[in-house]
Short mmCIF file of C-alpha atoms (C1' of nucleotides) in Angstrom, two decimals:
data_model
loop_
_atom_site.label_atom_id
_atom_site.label_comp_id
_atom_site.label_asym_id
_atom_site.label_seq_id
_atom_site.Cartn_x
_atom_site.Cartn_y
_atom_site.Cartn_z
CA MET A 1 -2.36 -3.22 -41.49
CA GLN A 2 -2.16 -2.31 -37.82
CA ILE A 3 -4.34 -4.22 -35.31
CA ALA A 4 -4.68 -3.23 -31.68
CA THR A 5 -6.39 -4.52 -28.50
CA TRP A 6 -7.19 -2.22 -25.56
CA ASN A 7 -9.17 -2.82 -22.40
CA VAL A 8 -10.58 0.69 -22.30
CA ASN A 9 -12.44 0.54 -18.84
CA SER A 10 -15.63 2.31 -19.97
CA ILE A 11 -15.75 3.84 -23.45
CA ARG A 12 -18.22 6.41 -22.47
CA ALA A 13 -15.60 7.74 -19.95
CA ARG A 14 -12.80 7.17 -22.49
CA VAL A 15 -14.25 7.95 -25.84
CA ASP A 16 -12.20 11.24 -26.44
CA ARG A 17 -8.87 9.47 -25.43
CA VAL A 18 -9.47 6.39 -27.58
CA THR A 19 -10.61 8.24 -30.77
CA ALA A 20 -7.71 10.79 -30.31
CA TRP A 21 -5.39 7.79 -30.22
CA LEU A 22 -6.91 6.20 -33.18
CA GLU A 23 -6.73 9.34 -35.20
CA ARG A 24 -3.03 9.85 -34.11
CA THR A 25 -2.01 6.22 -34.84
CA GLY A 26 -4.22 5.47 -37.93
CA THR A 27 -4.62 2.04 -36.28
CA ASP A 28 -6.80 0.12 -38.75
CA VAL A 29 -8.62 -2.38 -36.38
CA LEU A 30 -9.12 -1.68 -32.57
CA ALA A 31 -10.57 -4.59 -30.40
CA MET A 32 -11.88 -3.08 -27.08
CA GLN A 33 -12.70 -4.69 -23.80
CA GLU A 34 -14.61 -3.42 -20.81
CA THR A 35 -16.65 -0.99 -22.73
CA LYS A 36 -19.26 -1.21 -19.76
CA CYS A 37 -22.12 -0.18 -21.68
CA LYS A 38 -25.19 -1.46 -23.49
CA ASP A 39 -25.01 -1.57 -27.41
CA GLU A 40 -27.39 1.28 -27.55
CA GLN A 41 -25.11 3.40 -25.27
CA PHE A 42 -21.95 2.98 -27.27
CA PRO A 43 -20.68 6.15 -28.59
CA ARG A 44 -20.65 4.97 -32.42
CA GLU A 45 -20.65 8.34 -33.87
CA ALA A 46 -17.22 9.35 -32.69
CA PHE A 47 -15.61 6.39 -34.34
CA GLU A 48 -17.69 6.73 -37.55
CA ALA A 49 -16.66 10.32 -37.85
CA LEU A 50 -13.31 9.17 -38.16
CA GLY A 51 -14.07 6.45 -40.74
CA TYR A 52 -14.33 3.34 -38.75
CA GLU A 53 -17.29 0.91 -38.64
CA VAL A 54 -18.11 -0.37 -35.39
CA ALA A 55 -19.44 -3.78 -33.89
CA VAL A 56 -20.46 -3.74 -30.23
CA HIS A 57 -21.67 -6.43 -27.76
CA GLY A 58 -22.63 -5.25 -24.26
CA LEU A 59 -25.49 -6.25 -22.08
CA ASN A 60 -25.08 -3.95 -19.03
CA GLN A 61 -22.63 -2.14 -17.14
CA TRP A 62 -20.38 -4.84 -16.72
CA ASN A 63 -17.91 -6.36 -19.29
CA GLY A 64 -18.68 -5.46 -22.83
CA VAL A 65 -16.66 -5.72 -26.08
CA ALA A 66 -16.32 -3.98 -29.27
CA ILE A 67 -14.34 -3.81 -32.62
CA ALA A 68 -13.75 -0.69 -34.62
CA SER A 69 -12.38 -1.09 -38.03
CA LYS A 70 -11.64 0.97 -41.14
CA VAL A 71 -11.01 -2.10 -43.28
CA GLY A 72 -14.64 -3.44 -43.04
CA ILE A 73 -16.47 -5.50 -40.43
CA ALA A 74 -18.17 -8.65 -41.53
CA ASP A 75 -19.53 -11.84 -40.12
CA VAL A 76 -20.17 -10.43 -36.60
CA GLU A 77 -20.41 -13.10 -33.88
CA THR A 78 -21.34 -12.25 -30.38
CA SER A 79 -20.14 -15.31 -28.55
CA PHE A 80 -18.04 -18.52 -29.40
CA THR A 81 -19.45 -21.89 -29.62
CA GLY A 82 -20.07 -23.31 -26.00
CA GLN A 83 -19.13 -20.10 -24.35
CA PRO A 84 -20.16 -20.68 -20.73
CA GLY A 85 -22.44 -18.42 -18.84
CA TRP A 86 -22.32 -16.66 -15.34
CA GLY A 87 -24.64 -16.85 -12.44
CA GLU A 88 -27.45 -18.91 -11.54
CA ALA A 89 -29.21 -18.26 -14.85
CA ALA A 90 -25.85 -18.78 -16.68
CA VAL A 91 -26.06 -15.76 -18.61
CA VAL A 92 -23.67 -15.68 -21.56
CA GLU A 93 -21.88 -12.28 -20.93
CA GLY A 94 -20.59 -9.80 -23.27
CA ARG A 95 -16.82 -11.04 -23.37
CA ALA A 96 -16.37 -12.11 -26.93
CA LEU A 97 -16.93 -10.49 -30.30
CA GLY A 98 -15.78 -11.88 -33.36
CA ALA A 99 -15.59 -9.98 -36.86
CA THR A 100 -13.73 -10.32 -40.00
CA CYS A 101 -11.79 -7.08 -40.76
CA GLY A 102 -9.61 -6.79 -43.80
CA GLY A 103 -9.31 -10.61 -44.52
CA VAL A 104 -8.56 -11.03 -40.79
CA ARG A 105 -10.89 -12.92 -38.27
CA VAL A 106 -10.50 -10.80 -34.96
CA TRP A 107 -11.87 -11.93 -31.69
CA SER A 108 -11.90 -9.16 -29.09
CA LEU A 109 -12.06 -11.28 -25.85
CA TYR A 110 -12.38 -10.22 -22.09
CA VAL A 111 -11.48 -13.22 -20.33
CA PRO A 112 -13.20 -13.54 -16.79
CA ASN A 113 -11.17 -12.32 -13.81
CA GLY A 114 -11.58 -15.33 -11.47
CA ARG A 115 -11.60 -13.08 -8.39
CA THR A 116 -9.97 -15.56 -5.97
CA LEU A 117 -8.90 -19.40 -6.48
CA ALA A 118 -11.74 -20.37 -4.17
CA ASP A 119 -14.33 -18.35 -6.04
CA PRO A 120 -17.01 -19.74 -8.32
CA HIS A 121 -15.98 -17.10 -10.91
CA TYR A 122 -12.51 -18.80 -10.94
CA THR A 123 -14.08 -21.98 -12.15
CA TYR A 124 -16.10 -20.21 -14.62
CA LYS A 125 -12.79 -18.62 -15.93
CA LEU A 126 -11.44 -22.00 -16.55
CA ALA A 127 -14.35 -23.34 -18.35
CA TRP A 128 -14.50 -20.22 -20.39
CA LEU A 129 -10.90 -20.82 -21.49
CA GLU A 130 -11.48 -24.44 -22.16
CA ALA A 131 -14.44 -23.56 -24.27
CA LEU A 132 -12.29 -21.01 -26.16
CA ARG A 133 -9.73 -23.76 -26.68
CA ALA A 134 -12.07 -26.21 -28.29
CA ASN A 135 -12.81 -23.36 -30.78
CA ALA A 136 -9.25 -22.40 -31.29
CA VAL A 137 -8.56 -26.00 -32.54
CA GLU A 138 -11.10 -25.43 -35.23
CA TRP A 139 -10.13 -21.91 -36.06
CA ALA A 140 -6.52 -23.00 -36.47
CA GLN A 141 -7.48 -25.23 -39.13
CA GLN A 142 -9.15 -22.64 -41.23
CA ASP A 143 -7.26 -20.58 -43.85
CA LEU A 144 -8.65 -17.46 -42.62
CA PRO A 145 -5.90 -15.64 -40.45
CA THR A 146 -7.41 -15.38 -37.05
CA ALA A 147 -6.24 -13.20 -34.02
CA LEU A 148 -7.34 -13.88 -30.44
CA VAL A 149 -6.74 -10.54 -28.75
CA GLY A 150 -7.81 -8.95 -25.60
CA ASP A 151 -7.42 -8.82 -21.86
CA TRP A 152 -6.63 -12.40 -20.94
CA ASN A 153 -6.48 -11.77 -17.16
CA ILE A 154 -3.63 -14.27 -17.04
CA ALA A 155 0.28 -13.40 -16.45
CA PRO A 156 1.83 -16.41 -18.06
CA LEU A 157 5.42 -15.80 -16.79
CA ASP A 158 6.47 -14.88 -13.27
CA GLY A 159 8.16 -11.72 -14.77
CA ASP A 160 4.86 -10.59 -16.04
CA VAL A 161 3.90 -9.33 -12.52
CA TRP A 162 6.17 -7.00 -10.54
CA ASP A 163 6.42 -9.15 -7.61
CA MET A 164 5.45 -13.06 -7.47
CA GLU A 165 5.32 -12.94 -3.76
CA VAL A 166 2.58 -10.43 -3.82
CA PHE A 167 0.65 -12.92 -6.12
CA ALA A 168 1.20 -16.00 -4.11
CA GLY A 169 -2.22 -17.79 -3.79
CA ALA A 170 -3.90 -15.25 -6.22
CA THR A 171 -5.50 -15.66 -9.66
CA HIS A 172 -3.76 -14.61 -12.86
CA VAL A 173 -0.53 -16.48 -12.02
CA SER A 174 -2.04 -19.94 -11.04
CA ARG A 175 -0.92 -23.10 -12.67
CA PRO A 176 -4.31 -23.93 -14.20
CA GLU A 177 -4.66 -20.38 -15.74
CA ARG A 178 -1.09 -20.61 -17.12
CA ASP A 179 -1.95 -24.03 -18.46
CA ALA A 180 -5.13 -22.77 -20.08
CA PHE A 181 -3.21 -20.01 -21.77
CA GLN A 182 -0.59 -22.42 -23.15
CA ALA A 183 -3.42 -24.77 -24.34
CA ILE A 184 -4.69 -22.19 -26.75
CA GLN A 185 -1.21 -21.91 -28.21
CA ASP A 186 -0.85 -25.64 -28.35
CA ALA A 187 -4.21 -25.43 -30.31
CA GLY A 188 -2.39 -23.65 -33.15
CA PHE A 189 -2.04 -19.99 -31.95
CA ARG A 190 1.22 -18.06 -31.06
CA GLU A 191 1.46 -15.08 -28.85
CA VAL A 192 2.85 -12.49 -31.24
CA THR A 193 3.80 -9.40 -29.17
CA ARG A 194 6.23 -10.66 -26.56
CA GLU A 195 9.16 -11.16 -28.83
CA PHE A 196 8.89 -7.46 -30.09
CA THR A 197 8.08 -6.11 -26.40
CA PRO A 198 9.98 -8.07 -23.84
CA ASP A 199 9.80 -7.02 -20.15
CA ALA A 200 6.83 -4.66 -20.65
CA TYR A 201 3.51 -4.50 -18.87
CA THR A 202 0.11 -3.68 -20.12
CA TYR A 203 -1.79 -3.04 -16.85
CA TRP A 204 -1.23 -0.92 -13.73
CA ASP A 205 -3.68 -0.87 -10.99
CA TYR A 206 -4.97 2.72 -10.14
CA THR A 207 -3.94 2.48 -6.59
CA GLN A 208 -0.69 2.83 -4.50
CA LEU A 209 1.19 4.63 -7.14
CA ARG A 210 1.52 1.43 -9.14
CA PHE A 211 2.28 3.11 -12.36
CA PRO A 212 4.87 5.75 -11.24
CA LYS A 213 6.52 2.60 -9.51
CA ASN A 214 6.12 0.50 -12.63
CA LYS A 215 4.30 -2.11 -10.59
CA GLY A 216 2.28 -3.48 -13.35
CA MET A 217 1.19 -6.82 -15.01
CA ARG A 218 1.45 -8.10 -18.57
CA ILE A 219 -2.16 -9.54 -19.32
CA ASP A 220 -3.06 -8.18 -22.57
CA PHE A 221 -2.03 -10.37 -25.49
CA GLN A 222 -2.41 -11.11 -29.18
CA LEU A 223 -2.51 -14.85 -30.17
CA GLY A 224 -2.44 -15.45 -33.84
CA SER A 225 -3.04 -18.39 -35.97
CA SER A 226 -0.14 -19.55 -38.15
CA SER A 227 -1.41 -17.44 -41.02
CA TYR A 228 -1.60 -14.20 -38.94
CA ALA A 229 1.41 -14.88 -36.89
CA GLU A 230 3.69 -15.21 -40.07
CA ARG A 231 2.56 -11.77 -41.29
CA VAL A 232 3.49 -10.01 -38.09
CA THR A 233 6.33 -7.69 -38.66
CA GLY A 234 6.25 -5.78 -35.30
CA ALA A 235 4.30 -5.12 -32.05
CA ALA A 236 4.24 -2.38 -29.51
CA ILE A 237 2.63 -1.59 -26.28
CA ASP A 238 1.71 2.29 -25.89
CA ARG A 239 2.76 2.80 -22.29
CA ASN A 240 2.08 6.56 -22.87
CA GLU A 241 -1.60 5.95 -22.69
CA ARG A 242 -1.35 5.11 -19.06
CA LYS A 243 -0.29 8.67 -18.35
CA GLY A 244 -2.32 11.54 -17.33
CA LYS A 245 -5.79 12.50 -16.36
CA GLY A 246 -8.59 10.03 -17.58
CA ALA A 247 -6.40 7.06 -18.66
CA SER A 248 -7.63 3.40 -18.56
CA ASP A 249 -5.67 1.19 -16.29
CA HIS A 250 -4.74 -0.86 -19.47
CA VAL A 251 -2.78 0.18 -22.53
CA PRO A 252 -2.99 -0.43 -26.21
CA VAL A 253 -1.01 -3.69 -27.50
CA ILE A 254 -0.47 -3.17 -31.15
CA VAL A 255 0.58 -5.42 -34.06
CA ASP A 256 1.83 -4.62 -37.54
CA LEU A 257 0.83 -6.97 -40.23
CA ALA A 258 2.48 -7.21 -43.63
CA ASP A 259 -0.05 -6.62 -46.60
"C1'" DA B 1 10.28 11.37 -16.19
"C1'" DT B 2 4.75 10.07 -13.05
"C1'" DG B 3 1.76 11.40 -9.24
"C1'" DC B 4 -1.25 8.69 -4.26
"C1'" DC B 5 -8.43 3.99 -7.38
"C1'" DA B 6 -12.12 4.58 -11.09
"C1'" DC B 7 -15.89 3.07 -13.51
"C1'" DT B 8 -21.08 1.78 -13.21
"C1'" DG B 9 -26.43 2.23 -11.61
"C1'" DT B 10 -29.53 1.01 -7.87
"C1'" DT B 11 -26.35 6.41 -6.19
"C1'" DT B 12 -24.63 9.40 -1.67
"C1'" DC B 13 -22.84 3.25 -1.17
"C1'" DA B 14 -22.17 -1.34 -3.33
"C1'" DG B 15 -20.50 -4.19 -7.15
"C1'" DT B 16 -16.51 -5.11 -9.97
"C1'" DG B 17 -11.88 -5.07 -11.15
"C1'" DA B 18 -6.55 -7.55 -10.70
#
DNA sequence: ATGCCACTGTTTCAGTGA
């Protein structure tokens, strides 16, 4: 079984490219982030025509997560326990979607950006990750293989950005963010893609020729519970999906699981 | 070994992204 995660940066703008990729690769489960649409705007039919079932969770033009699966979708949850909200009204945003697909619990996650270290959004980001960690402790103790996949908006290692000097004092590389990422692994999850794809980026900014110059970031990951991680036989980052007209700024991160 | 920012809705600019 093949499970992928992809920040698509608007599914309505990208649906042809995403479904073409699914058709070509035969990926069983695709977790998407930044779908940027309400549930009723999601182009479900394009996925269903290829034999996928779709679960979606989007409140407005920001954020939004979805899962497409051709091995079933059950027990859908649109937030995790204690997930913090954003803004004065503390709205729980469309940033987490859980579903059981082919015997695997998949969470499609879009971790808050943080904006700057002084921004309330950064505090929100850390609180969001801490609430996720508390859930991860529980999920790790269950038998169901569980994968926390998505856009983590954290570059865990210095080599995960093209130039640490550019990121001095910026989000994505701060100690508290990296500690939060490690804490989820300490809760019983393991990042399963890096060992198969060292020295690879998953994101390149649209500006300043960042992709041709390969000035990217590695911020999309798959963290697996022990019963997920032990089934992983390989992983890949499809860099080709950043090429050409109409590309997302992120590329798919794919894991192969033993049956 | 790819190509000089891209989505969204309130739309002709602002908010967001990282």
